[in-house]
Amino acid sequence: MKALQRLMEKTKPKKDGKFPLLYTIWDGTYTFFFVPGHTNKNGVHIRDSVDLKRTMIVVVMALIPCLLFGMYNVGHQHFLATGLVSGANHVCDMFMDKFLFGAMKVLPLVIVSYAAGLGVEFIFATVKKHAIHEGFLVTGMLIPLIMPVGIPLWMVAVATIFAVVVGKEVFGGTGMNVLNVALVTRAFLFFAYPTKMSGNQVWVDTNLESGQQLVDGFSGATPLGNAVEGGVDAIPSLMDSIIGFIPGSIGETSVIAIGLGALLLVASGIGSLRIMLSMFVGGFLMGWIFNQVGEPGSYLAVPALHQLMLGGFAFGAVFMATDPVTAAQTSKGKIVYGILIGILAILIRVANPAYPEGVMLAILIGNVCAPLIDHVVVNGNIKKRLKRVKTA
Amino acid sequence: MDVKIRKGVNIKLKGTAEKLYADSVPCTDVVLKPTDFPGLRPKLSVKVGDKVKAGSTVFYDKDNDVVKFTSPISGEVVEINRGEKRKVLEIRIKSDGANQFETFKQGDPGSMSREDVISNLLNSGVWPFIRQRPFDVVANPADTPKSIHVTALDTAPLAPDYGFIVHGQGAVLQAGLDALAKLTDGKVHLNINGNANADEAFTSAKNVQINKISGPHPAGNVGIQVHHIDPVNKGEVVWVLNALDVLTIGRLFKEGQFDASRSIVVCGSKVNAPKYCKTVLGARVADLVKDGVEEGGRFISGNPLSGTQVAADGHLSFYDYQLTVLPEGGEDRFFGWLPYLGFNGFSLSRTAFSFMSPNKERDLDTNMNGEERAFVVTGEYEKVFPMDIYPVYLLKSMVTSDIDLMEKLGVYEVAPEDFALCEYSCTSKIQTQKIVREALDLVKKETT
């Protein structure tokens, strides 16, 4: 540790030398290994040990169950499609094979997302002459988890670069963005390359080796994709959609894995329980209304609770809507914000035949509305203060 | 009136002082620092070599020349330190050991006129103890405040126990409170500790409204108390003091002189035997600690949250009754940001297991534990900011110097110290107290 410190000090490039980018990268690496011993000069003399790096890494830790499950499920779906395993009763067969297969598919996505995003961040940090900020630690992990496994790597790279530049850096970097950066990535791909982001071809890896063939009746569609096309019967049971051995974006399928992450986020106080709960309440409300008016057997009539367990709803509620920068910031605002997203997510999902999933768009709309919601809440406080003058 | 503060936190630090007085030490010299008074433009009335008595004017406010700042001891002006643009930083007065006092009006303030009370406070140099909201600056004697608030508890980390210091001085305190009662048409509020039994000197005070304040820090901040008892609106002025300063006012009327002696607490984990100590305003740090501190400490005049750093041969500030010595940081920490590792420091957030033992006394150093970032985490300040104000929105309006918005969001009610806990717990390491102080100066300049 001392030796590492000495080595780092020795290799330290000059800040205003020929290659300022080198210094930014060095500084980013050094502060990753060592929290610099800056002391408080004015103001408070003691400081809490929490910092942005720690906050971000807790969120990344919370994403690990989803990542691991996602890897396994990618393998599982592939082997189901090729008939090497059959049926949900055999989820544990060929455990290591599935996991390794999934890891081979998912890890490149993780690496590309981090490499592209951090590359942009380092360049911007150098140009703007500030230290690298930690925001992308979480974004870089979120991006692969909301992708279909069949997405080409170059698309992920392009979309990530687009999202970090247009979604974040033009607004001033970490802490200043209006929209959730990971969702901007997904939205970009969704509208730029729709064939790779929706439909039946992308959710399950169907690259066959010689001699293999897809099993009869394989569809590859997500439950919601099926439902939109009228195949309500094809929606897996509530239990299956909670456990998550179904096709979908890599990290979104298992409510249990998401729940583990949510537990850490709530226990550490970093994720807002208020937003998560109110989003579920909003979604349940909308789902219940549809359930009441829909004819039995139609998509409208899918039970509300079941709606919440399908697609990206749980993942969005726990990891996306709670992004503190883009969410509402006041306590009251967070509740309105959560409910709004919940309602919109189910509304878009069920009422719009073009989009089998509505969570992404709902959260982006929520992001846009968040400042307005806060404005109303803060105005309430201002009015209260003015009223005090009048009554006094 | 009972006020329960729910938001906030007591940060428990090692080095709490025993309720004992250390042997008194002779005071060799004192320093007056015009920088203790935000926004003040000092005009010196003395030069190096002048002899002064306790109560002789040393400098006064250039913008309001009735507000005088006087010498706490008798002796000789030996040094005037200036900074950039010849700004006066320190005036050092060497004690002659004779304890000579200027004489001022003596008697029961209750039977004096308001004008007499004010001029007595102004001439003796006791006036600057009275501060005002808005702006957290020395009160303007031309104003009539709607009420006066005296806080009789300090909830900051390692803070002195006011009850212990005031014990047995009920008559002096009463004289001071009587003088304050002359200054306002409204009430004088004495805000006493509701967490524990308050000292008899406080509970038996007359001529005041006694309010019981309970809850964690910052419950002891007078601004928080004002907010809950009688909030300041635009155009209103409230004067605030702490109870120990009222003792000095009381002595002025009892004895007719500016008796700047005070009891302070010397505390912190670097102090071998933290105790209370009888000394004088502006006392020298080295006299107070002698050799009773370990190496490698940072000397803080005031508490660890809102105090100011002073050199080992420096002096205490005008308003401070606390000398804290904490370990100085400065070491880079290997993977210091990793969560849930015991050696990675104390945190109010639940990203370190230390949140499970909130009552354990900690030995915190002065490391920033991170680097400054933009606001990211929300809801964090609100947990430790017990006012009906949106702290982050107010701070953002301050950063952008939007005075209209600041007014609407409650700038007239806040002081930098109220934001100290926000600054402590800030994930993004934002210097909130500095932002608030600069904004208050700006609003004061633009609106008055």
Short mmCIF file of C-alpha atoms in Angstrom, two decimals, chain A residues 62-256:
data_model
loop_
_atom_site.label_atom_id
_atom_site.label_comp_id
_atom_site.label_asym_id
_atom_site.label_seq_id
_atom_site.Cartn_x
_atom_site.Cartn_y
_atom_site.Cartn_z
CA ALA A 62 -26.84 -3.36 -5.15
CA LEU A 63 -26.77 -4.14 -8.86
CA ILE A 64 -24.56 -7.22 -8.48
CA PRO A 65 -27.41 -9.69 -7.81
CA CYS A 66 -29.16 -8.51 -10.97
CA LEU A 67 -25.93 -8.81 -12.94
CA LEU A 68 -25.22 -12.34 -11.75
CA PHE A 69 -28.79 -13.47 -12.26
CA GLY A 70 -28.82 -11.81 -15.66
CA MET A 71 -25.73 -13.76 -16.71
CA TYR A 72 -27.24 -17.00 -15.61
CA ASN A 73 -30.57 -16.28 -17.25
CA VAL A 74 -28.90 -15.43 -20.55
CA GLY A 75 -27.32 -18.88 -20.51
CA HIS A 76 -30.52 -20.52 -19.36
CA GLN A 77 -32.62 -18.94 -22.12
CA HIS A 78 -30.04 -19.90 -24.71
CA PHE A 79 -29.99 -23.53 -23.65
CA LEU A 80 -33.77 -23.55 -23.51
CA ALA A 81 -33.90 -22.26 -27.05
CA THR A 82 -31.47 -24.86 -28.32
CA GLY A 83 -33.20 -27.59 -26.44
CA LEU A 84 -30.21 -28.57 -24.34
CA VAL A 85 -32.38 -28.11 -21.28
CA SER A 86 -36.11 -28.13 -21.33
CA GLY A 87 -38.71 -26.44 -19.24
CA ALA A 88 -38.52 -24.31 -16.16
CA ASN A 89 -38.16 -27.37 -13.99
CA HIS A 90 -34.58 -27.74 -15.07
CA VAL A 91 -33.28 -24.36 -14.08
CA CYS A 92 -30.35 -25.87 -12.25
CA ASP A 93 -29.18 -28.24 -14.95
CA MET A 94 -25.84 -27.36 -16.51
CA PHE A 95 -25.39 -24.61 -13.94
CA MET A 96 -21.82 -23.66 -14.74
CA ASP A 97 -22.32 -23.94 -18.50
CA LYS A 98 -25.21 -21.53 -18.41
CA PHE A 99 -23.42 -19.12 -16.17
CA LEU A 100 -20.25 -19.11 -18.22
CA PHE A 101 -22.20 -18.76 -21.45
CA GLY A 102 -24.06 -15.79 -19.97
CA ALA A 103 -20.90 -14.23 -18.62
CA MET A 104 -19.29 -14.45 -22.06
CA LYS A 105 -22.25 -12.56 -23.48
CA VAL A 106 -22.77 -10.00 -20.70
CA LEU A 107 -19.25 -9.07 -19.61
CA PRO A 108 -18.33 -7.61 -23.02
CA LEU A 109 -21.37 -5.34 -22.72
CA VAL A 110 -20.21 -4.21 -19.26
CA ILE A 111 -16.69 -3.58 -20.50
CA VAL A 112 -17.83 -1.66 -23.60
CA SER A 113 -20.22 0.46 -21.59
CA TYR A 114 -17.57 1.40 -19.00
CA ALA A 115 -14.87 1.95 -21.58
CA ALA A 116 -17.00 4.19 -23.79
CA GLY A 117 -18.54 6.15 -20.92
CA LEU A 118 -15.39 6.61 -18.87
CA GLY A 119 -13.49 7.59 -22.01
CA VAL A 120 -15.92 10.44 -22.61
CA GLU A 121 -15.86 11.40 -18.93
CA PHE A 122 -12.06 11.56 -18.86
CA ILE A 123 -11.94 13.73 -21.96
CA PHE A 124 -14.53 16.13 -20.60
CA ALA A 125 -12.82 16.25 -17.20
CA THR A 126 -9.58 17.18 -18.93
CA VAL A 127 -11.13 19.84 -21.13
CA LYS A 128 -13.05 21.35 -18.23
CA LYS A 129 -10.03 21.00 -15.94
CA HIS A 130 -11.72 19.25 -13.07
CA ALA A 131 -11.26 15.87 -11.46
CA ILE A 132 -13.22 12.93 -12.82
CA HIS A 133 -16.62 12.64 -11.13
CA GLU A 134 -18.13 9.38 -10.05
CA GLY A 135 -21.53 9.48 -11.69
CA PHE A 136 -20.66 7.04 -14.43
CA LEU A 137 -19.75 4.25 -11.99
CA VAL A 138 -23.44 3.46 -11.63
CA THR A 139 -24.51 4.40 -15.15
CA GLY A 140 -21.87 2.10 -16.62
CA MET A 141 -23.34 -0.84 -14.76
CA LEU A 142 -26.95 0.08 -15.44
CA ILE A 143 -26.50 0.28 -19.20
CA PRO A 144 -25.72 -3.42 -19.87
CA LEU A 145 -28.47 -4.50 -17.49
CA ILE A 146 -31.17 -2.75 -19.51
CA MET A 147 -30.00 -4.07 -22.87
CA PRO A 148 -31.26 -7.12 -24.70
CA VAL A 149 -28.50 -9.68 -24.92
CA GLY A 150 -28.49 -9.61 -28.73
CA ILE A 151 -27.46 -5.97 -29.00
CA PRO A 152 -24.27 -5.45 -31.04
CA LEU A 153 -21.42 -4.04 -28.98
CA TRP A 154 -20.75 -1.12 -31.30
CA MET A 155 -24.31 0.07 -30.81
CA VAL A 156 -23.83 0.08 -27.07
CA ALA A 157 -20.67 2.11 -27.49
CA VAL A 158 -22.32 4.65 -29.78
CA ALA A 159 -25.36 4.98 -27.56
CA THR A 160 -23.27 5.33 -24.40
CA ILE A 161 -21.16 8.06 -25.93
CA PHE A 162 -24.29 9.84 -27.13
CA ALA A 163 -25.93 9.60 -23.73
CA VAL A 164 -22.93 10.79 -21.75
CA VAL A 165 -22.27 13.72 -24.07
CA VAL A 166 -25.80 14.86 -24.86
CA GLY A 167 -27.53 13.51 -21.78
CA LYS A 168 -25.05 14.65 -19.19
CA GLU A 169 -21.93 16.58 -20.11
CA VAL A 170 -23.68 19.34 -22.07
CA PHE A 171 -25.69 20.07 -18.94
CA GLY A 172 -22.54 20.35 -16.82
CA GLY A 173 -21.68 16.80 -15.87
CA THR A 174 -22.49 14.66 -12.86
CA GLY A 175 -25.25 16.15 -10.77
CA MET A 176 -26.53 18.49 -13.48
CA ASN A 177 -28.28 16.15 -15.90
CA VAL A 178 -32.03 16.32 -16.42
CA LEU A 179 -32.52 12.79 -17.71
CA ASN A 180 -31.24 9.52 -16.35
CA VAL A 181 -28.14 8.82 -18.45
CA ALA A 182 -28.63 5.06 -18.65
CA LEU A 183 -32.17 5.54 -19.89
CA VAL A 184 -30.99 8.05 -22.47
CA THR A 185 -28.71 5.32 -23.76
CA ARG A 186 -31.59 2.91 -23.99
CA ALA A 187 -33.95 5.46 -25.51
CA PHE A 188 -31.34 6.32 -28.12
CA LEU A 189 -31.02 2.70 -29.16
CA PHE A 190 -34.75 2.16 -28.95
CA PHE A 191 -35.47 4.87 -31.50
CA ALA A 192 -32.29 4.64 -33.57
CA TYR A 193 -32.08 0.87 -33.93
CA PRO A 194 -35.57 -0.42 -33.10
CA THR A 195 -34.96 -3.81 -34.66
CA LYS A 196 -32.20 -4.49 -32.17
CA MET A 197 -34.15 -3.25 -29.16
CA SER A 198 -37.58 -4.79 -29.59
CA GLY A 199 -39.35 -7.60 -31.33
CA ASN A 200 -38.74 -11.28 -30.88
CA GLN A 201 -35.21 -11.68 -32.12
CA VAL A 202 -33.05 -9.96 -29.53
CA TRP A 203 -33.98 -11.16 -26.05
CA VAL A 204 -32.53 -14.63 -26.29
CA ASP A 205 -29.16 -15.48 -27.71
CA THR A 206 -29.93 -17.78 -30.64
CA ASN A 207 -26.51 -18.03 -32.24
CA LEU A 208 -26.33 -21.70 -33.05
CA GLU A 209 -23.32 -23.88 -33.25
CA SER A 210 -23.22 -26.33 -36.10
CA GLY A 211 -25.65 -29.13 -35.60
CA GLN A 212 -27.85 -27.24 -33.20
CA GLN A 213 -31.32 -26.07 -33.98
CA LEU A 214 -33.98 -24.10 -32.22
CA VAL A 215 -36.63 -26.08 -30.44
CA ASP A 216 -40.07 -26.25 -31.97
CA GLY A 217 -42.35 -23.45 -30.97
CA PHE A 218 -39.55 -21.18 -29.82
CA SER A 219 -40.68 -17.58 -29.95
CA GLY A 220 -38.04 -15.55 -28.10
CA ALA A 221 -40.54 -12.83 -27.28
CA THR A 222 -40.77 -11.24 -23.86
CA PRO A 223 -43.99 -11.83 -21.94
CA LEU A 224 -45.04 -8.25 -22.61
CA GLY A 225 -44.25 -8.62 -26.29
CA ASN A 226 -46.54 -11.62 -26.37
CA ALA A 227 -49.23 -9.87 -24.42
CA VAL A 228 -49.37 -6.90 -26.78
CA GLU A 229 -49.91 -9.25 -29.66
CA GLY A 230 -52.81 -10.78 -27.84
CA GLY A 231 -51.01 -13.72 -26.39
CA VAL A 232 -52.07 -13.11 -22.84
CA ASP A 233 -52.04 -16.81 -22.22
CA ALA A 234 -48.32 -16.84 -22.90
CA ILE A 235 -47.61 -14.61 -19.91
CA PRO A 236 -45.74 -16.70 -17.38
CA SER A 237 -47.28 -17.29 -13.99
CA LEU A 238 -46.87 -14.68 -11.28
CA MET A 239 -44.31 -16.89 -9.57
CA ASP A 240 -42.24 -17.32 -12.73
CA SER A 241 -42.20 -13.61 -13.38
CA ILE A 242 -41.01 -12.98 -9.84
CA ILE A 243 -38.25 -15.57 -10.01
CA GLY A 244 -37.29 -14.34 -13.45
CA PHE A 245 -36.34 -17.23 -15.76
CA ILE A 246 -38.03 -15.46 -18.64
CA PRO A 247 -36.74 -13.55 -21.67
CA GLY A 248 -36.13 -9.85 -21.17
CA SER A 249 -33.44 -7.24 -20.74
CA ILE A 250 -30.42 -8.71 -19.01
CA GLY A 251 -30.95 -7.40 -15.50
CA GLU A 252 -34.68 -6.79 -15.35
CA THR A 253 -36.26 -10.23 -15.21
CA SER A 254 -35.81 -11.37 -11.61
CA VAL A 255 -37.80 -9.47 -9.03
CA ILE A 256 -35.95 -11.42 -6.35
#
